[in-house]
Short mmCIF file of C-alpha atoms in Angstrom, two decimals:
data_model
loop_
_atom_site.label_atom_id
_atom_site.label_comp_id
_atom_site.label_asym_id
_atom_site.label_seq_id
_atom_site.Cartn_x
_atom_site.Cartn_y
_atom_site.Cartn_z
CA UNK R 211 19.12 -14.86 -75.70
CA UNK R 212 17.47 -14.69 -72.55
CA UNK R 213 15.72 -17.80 -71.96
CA UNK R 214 13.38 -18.57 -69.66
CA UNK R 215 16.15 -21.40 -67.88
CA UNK R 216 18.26 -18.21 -67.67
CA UNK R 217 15.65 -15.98 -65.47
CA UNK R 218 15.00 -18.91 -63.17
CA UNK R 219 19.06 -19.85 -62.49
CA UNK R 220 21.02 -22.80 -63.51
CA UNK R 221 18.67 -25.08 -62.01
CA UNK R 222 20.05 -28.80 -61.81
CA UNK R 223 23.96 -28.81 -61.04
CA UNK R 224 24.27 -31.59 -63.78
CA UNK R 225 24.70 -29.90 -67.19
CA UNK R 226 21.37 -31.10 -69.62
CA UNK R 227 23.04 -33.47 -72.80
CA UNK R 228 21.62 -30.31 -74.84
CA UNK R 229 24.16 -28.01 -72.86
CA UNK R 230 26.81 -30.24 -73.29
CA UNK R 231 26.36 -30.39 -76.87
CA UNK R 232 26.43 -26.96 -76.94
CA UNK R 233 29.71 -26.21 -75.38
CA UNK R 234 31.15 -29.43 -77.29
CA UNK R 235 31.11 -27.37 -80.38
CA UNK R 236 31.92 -24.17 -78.68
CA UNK R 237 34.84 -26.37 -77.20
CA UNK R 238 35.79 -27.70 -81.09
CA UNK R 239 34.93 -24.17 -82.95
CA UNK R 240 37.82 -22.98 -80.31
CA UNK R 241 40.30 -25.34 -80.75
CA UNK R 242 40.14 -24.85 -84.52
CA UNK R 243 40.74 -20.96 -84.16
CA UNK R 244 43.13 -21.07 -81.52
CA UNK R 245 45.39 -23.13 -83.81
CA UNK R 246 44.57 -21.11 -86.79
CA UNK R 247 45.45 -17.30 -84.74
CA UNK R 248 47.88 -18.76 -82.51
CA UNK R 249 50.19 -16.14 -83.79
CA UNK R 250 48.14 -13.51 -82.89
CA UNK R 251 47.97 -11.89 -79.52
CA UNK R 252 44.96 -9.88 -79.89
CA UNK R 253 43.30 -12.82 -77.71
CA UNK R 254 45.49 -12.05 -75.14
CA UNK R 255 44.02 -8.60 -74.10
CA UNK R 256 44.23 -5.84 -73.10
CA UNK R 257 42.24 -5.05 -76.34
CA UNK R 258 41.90 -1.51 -77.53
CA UNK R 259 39.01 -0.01 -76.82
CA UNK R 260 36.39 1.28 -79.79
CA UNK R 261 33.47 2.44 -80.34
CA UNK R 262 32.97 0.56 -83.89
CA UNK R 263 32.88 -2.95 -82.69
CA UNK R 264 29.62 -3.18 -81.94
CA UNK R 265 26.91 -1.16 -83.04
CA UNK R 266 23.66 -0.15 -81.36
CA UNK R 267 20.04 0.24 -82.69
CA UNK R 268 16.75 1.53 -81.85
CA UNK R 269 13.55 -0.27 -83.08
CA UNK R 270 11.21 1.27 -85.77
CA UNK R 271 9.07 1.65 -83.00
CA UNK R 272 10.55 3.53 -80.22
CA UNK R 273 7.79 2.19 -77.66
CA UNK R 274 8.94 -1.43 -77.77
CA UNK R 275 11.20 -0.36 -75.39
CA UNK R 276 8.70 0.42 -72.80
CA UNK R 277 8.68 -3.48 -72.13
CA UNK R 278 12.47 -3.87 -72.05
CA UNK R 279 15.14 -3.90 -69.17
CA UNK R 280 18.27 -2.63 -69.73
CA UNK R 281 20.07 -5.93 -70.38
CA UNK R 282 17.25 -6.96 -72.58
CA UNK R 283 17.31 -3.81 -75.09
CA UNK R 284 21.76 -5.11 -75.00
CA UNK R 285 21.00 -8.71 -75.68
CA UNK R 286 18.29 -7.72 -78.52
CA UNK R 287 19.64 -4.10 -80.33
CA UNK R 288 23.43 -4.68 -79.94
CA UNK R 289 25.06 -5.80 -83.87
CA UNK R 290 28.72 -7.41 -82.65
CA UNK R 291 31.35 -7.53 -85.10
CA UNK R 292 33.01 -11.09 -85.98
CA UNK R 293 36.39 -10.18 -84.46
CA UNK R 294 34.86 -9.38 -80.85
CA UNK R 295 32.43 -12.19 -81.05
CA UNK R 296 35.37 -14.73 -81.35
CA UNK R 297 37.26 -12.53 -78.44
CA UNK R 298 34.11 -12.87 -76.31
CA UNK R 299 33.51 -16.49 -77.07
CA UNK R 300 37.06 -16.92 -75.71
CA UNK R 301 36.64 -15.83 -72.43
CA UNK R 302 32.99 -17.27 -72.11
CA UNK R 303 34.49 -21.11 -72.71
CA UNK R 304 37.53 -19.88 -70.78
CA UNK R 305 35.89 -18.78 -67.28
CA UNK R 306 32.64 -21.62 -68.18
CA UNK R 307 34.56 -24.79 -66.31
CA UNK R 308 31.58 -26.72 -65.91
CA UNK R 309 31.07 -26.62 -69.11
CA UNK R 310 27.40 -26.04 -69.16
CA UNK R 311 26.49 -23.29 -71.68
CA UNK R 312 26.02 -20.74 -69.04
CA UNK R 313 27.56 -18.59 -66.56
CA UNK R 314 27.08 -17.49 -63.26
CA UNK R 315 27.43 -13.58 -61.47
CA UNK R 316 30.55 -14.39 -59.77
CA UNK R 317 32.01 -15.90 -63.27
CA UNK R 318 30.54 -12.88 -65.17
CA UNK R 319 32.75 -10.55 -63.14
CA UNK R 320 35.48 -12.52 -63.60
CA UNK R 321 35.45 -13.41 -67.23
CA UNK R 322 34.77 -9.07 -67.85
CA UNK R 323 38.19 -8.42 -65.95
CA UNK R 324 40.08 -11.04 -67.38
CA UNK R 325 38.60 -9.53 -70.75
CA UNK R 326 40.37 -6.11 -70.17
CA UNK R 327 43.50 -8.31 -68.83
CA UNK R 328 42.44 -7.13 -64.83
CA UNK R 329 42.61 -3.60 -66.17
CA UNK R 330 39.13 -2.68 -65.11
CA UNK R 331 38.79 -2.42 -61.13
CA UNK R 332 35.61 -4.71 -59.52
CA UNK R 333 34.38 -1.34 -58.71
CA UNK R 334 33.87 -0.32 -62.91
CA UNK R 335 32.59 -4.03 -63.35
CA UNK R 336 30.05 -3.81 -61.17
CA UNK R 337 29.23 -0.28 -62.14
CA UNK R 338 28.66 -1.97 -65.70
CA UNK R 339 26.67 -4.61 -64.32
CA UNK R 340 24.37 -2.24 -62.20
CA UNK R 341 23.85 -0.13 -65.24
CA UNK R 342 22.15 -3.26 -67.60
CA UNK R 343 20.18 -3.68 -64.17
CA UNK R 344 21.95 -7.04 -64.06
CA UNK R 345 20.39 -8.11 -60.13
CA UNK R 346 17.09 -8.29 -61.07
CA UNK R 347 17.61 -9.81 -64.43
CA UNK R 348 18.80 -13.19 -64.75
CA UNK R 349 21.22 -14.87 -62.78
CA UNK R 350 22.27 -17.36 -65.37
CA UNK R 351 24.32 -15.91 -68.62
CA UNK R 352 24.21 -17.73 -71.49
CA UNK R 353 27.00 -16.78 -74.58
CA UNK R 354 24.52 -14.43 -76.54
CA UNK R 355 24.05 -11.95 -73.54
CA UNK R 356 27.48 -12.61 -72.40
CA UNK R 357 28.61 -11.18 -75.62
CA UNK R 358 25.96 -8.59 -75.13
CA UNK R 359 27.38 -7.31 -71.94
CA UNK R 360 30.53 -7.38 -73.16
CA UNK R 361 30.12 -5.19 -76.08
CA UNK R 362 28.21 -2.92 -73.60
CA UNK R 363 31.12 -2.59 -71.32
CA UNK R 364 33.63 -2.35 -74.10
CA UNK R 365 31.41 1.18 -74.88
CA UNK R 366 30.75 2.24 -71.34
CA UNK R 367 34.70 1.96 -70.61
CA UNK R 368 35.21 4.06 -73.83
CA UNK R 369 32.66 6.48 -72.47
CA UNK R 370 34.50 6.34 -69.11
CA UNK R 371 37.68 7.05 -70.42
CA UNK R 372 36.95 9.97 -73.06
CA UNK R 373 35.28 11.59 -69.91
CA UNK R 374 38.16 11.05 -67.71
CA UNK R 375 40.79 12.82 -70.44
CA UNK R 376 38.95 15.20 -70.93
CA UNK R 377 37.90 15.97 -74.60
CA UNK R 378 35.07 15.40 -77.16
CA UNK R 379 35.00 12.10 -78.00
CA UNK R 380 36.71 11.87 -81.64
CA UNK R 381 36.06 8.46 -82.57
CA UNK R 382 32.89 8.31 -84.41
CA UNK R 383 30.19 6.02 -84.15
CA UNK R 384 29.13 3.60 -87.26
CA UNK R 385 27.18 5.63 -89.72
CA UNK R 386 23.99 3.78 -88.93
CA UNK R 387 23.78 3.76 -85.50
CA UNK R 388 24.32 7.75 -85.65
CA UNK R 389 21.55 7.43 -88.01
CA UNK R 390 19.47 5.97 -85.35
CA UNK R 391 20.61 8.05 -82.34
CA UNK R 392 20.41 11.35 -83.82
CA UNK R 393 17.67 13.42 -81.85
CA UNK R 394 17.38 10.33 -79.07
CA UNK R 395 15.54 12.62 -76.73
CA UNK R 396 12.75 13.65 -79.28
CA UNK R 397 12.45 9.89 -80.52
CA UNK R 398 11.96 8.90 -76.67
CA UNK R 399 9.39 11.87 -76.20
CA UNK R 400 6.06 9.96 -75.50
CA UNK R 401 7.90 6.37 -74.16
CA UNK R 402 7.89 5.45 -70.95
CA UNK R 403 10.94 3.72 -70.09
CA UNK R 404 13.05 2.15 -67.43
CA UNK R 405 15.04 4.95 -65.99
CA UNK R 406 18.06 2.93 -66.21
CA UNK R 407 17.87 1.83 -69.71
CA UNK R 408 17.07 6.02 -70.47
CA UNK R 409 20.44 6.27 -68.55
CA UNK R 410 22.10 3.60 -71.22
CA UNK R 411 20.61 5.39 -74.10
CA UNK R 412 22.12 8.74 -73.37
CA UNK R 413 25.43 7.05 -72.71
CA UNK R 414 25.32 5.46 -75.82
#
């Protein structure tokens, strides 16, 4: 979610007793499933890329949006499967050292790369991150819109790469998000939107 301590920063260096209860059971929840998939290497990256492992929606009424940024229509319309959301949770605790529930820029960037096991180049990252319209966000990230941003880059890369070889993109989206995209640009006739987050639509 995007909080209101996350638009303002981190604020106080010293993690709140809230925060550190927070990443306490993050810390436990982790320990459990490492031990329980430490046979599996799917943690390990590099992941293959898909477009069903999240799934995008639209609200029932297309001029919510109008009030939205980029990274807030992510953080609010994005449906993450259960596999990705433990991937993403792994990385979050991973590049969070402080241990204080959120993240920083800097350990954004980081934690994306190390996602795609340094696959993606700083230049894609912050392509991703000036997409979502990340610098005049929030400069805190807390796990919900880490996860967010995640399973937004996971679908820009996939968009990246389908252009880059070539062909139609053959993978198809979940039945209900097609559902909801079909005819985008008649269903955003009327809405006045960011330009960026129209740009994130079509990609979509």
């Amino acid at each position: 979610t995007l909080s209101s301590s996350s638009q303002s920063g981190t604020g106080s260096c010293t993690p709140s007793v809230e925060a550190l209860k927070i990443m306490g059971g993050l810390e436990e929840e982790e320990s459990k499933r490492v031990k329980s998939d430490s046979s599996k290497t799917w943690l390990q990256g590099p992941h293959s890329i898909s477009r069903q492992s999240c799934r995008f929606e639209l609200p029932m009424d297309m001029l919510v949006l109008e009030q939205l940024s980029p990274l807030q229509y992510v953080s609010q319309f994005c449906r993450v499967n259960s596999r990705r959301k433990t991937l993403y949770r792994h990385y979050f605790i991973k590049i969070d050292r402080d241990r204080d529930g959120v993240i920083n820029k800097r350990e954004l960037q980081s934690a994306l790369r190390d996602l795609y096991a340094q696959s993606i180049n700083v230049a894609q990252v912050n392509a991703i991150l000036e997409l979502l319209d990340i610098e005049k966000s929030i400069r805190a990230f807390d796990l919900d819109v880490f996860t967010a941003v995640a399973a937004f880059s996971e679908r820009y890369l996939y968009y990246c790469y389908s252009l880059a070889m070539q062909h139609d993109q053959t993978e198809r989206r979940m039945v209900l998000e097609e559902t909801d995209f079909c005819a985008l640009r008649w269903k955003l006739e009327g809405c006045k939107i960011n330009d960026k987050l129209r740009n994130v639509l079509a990609m979509l």
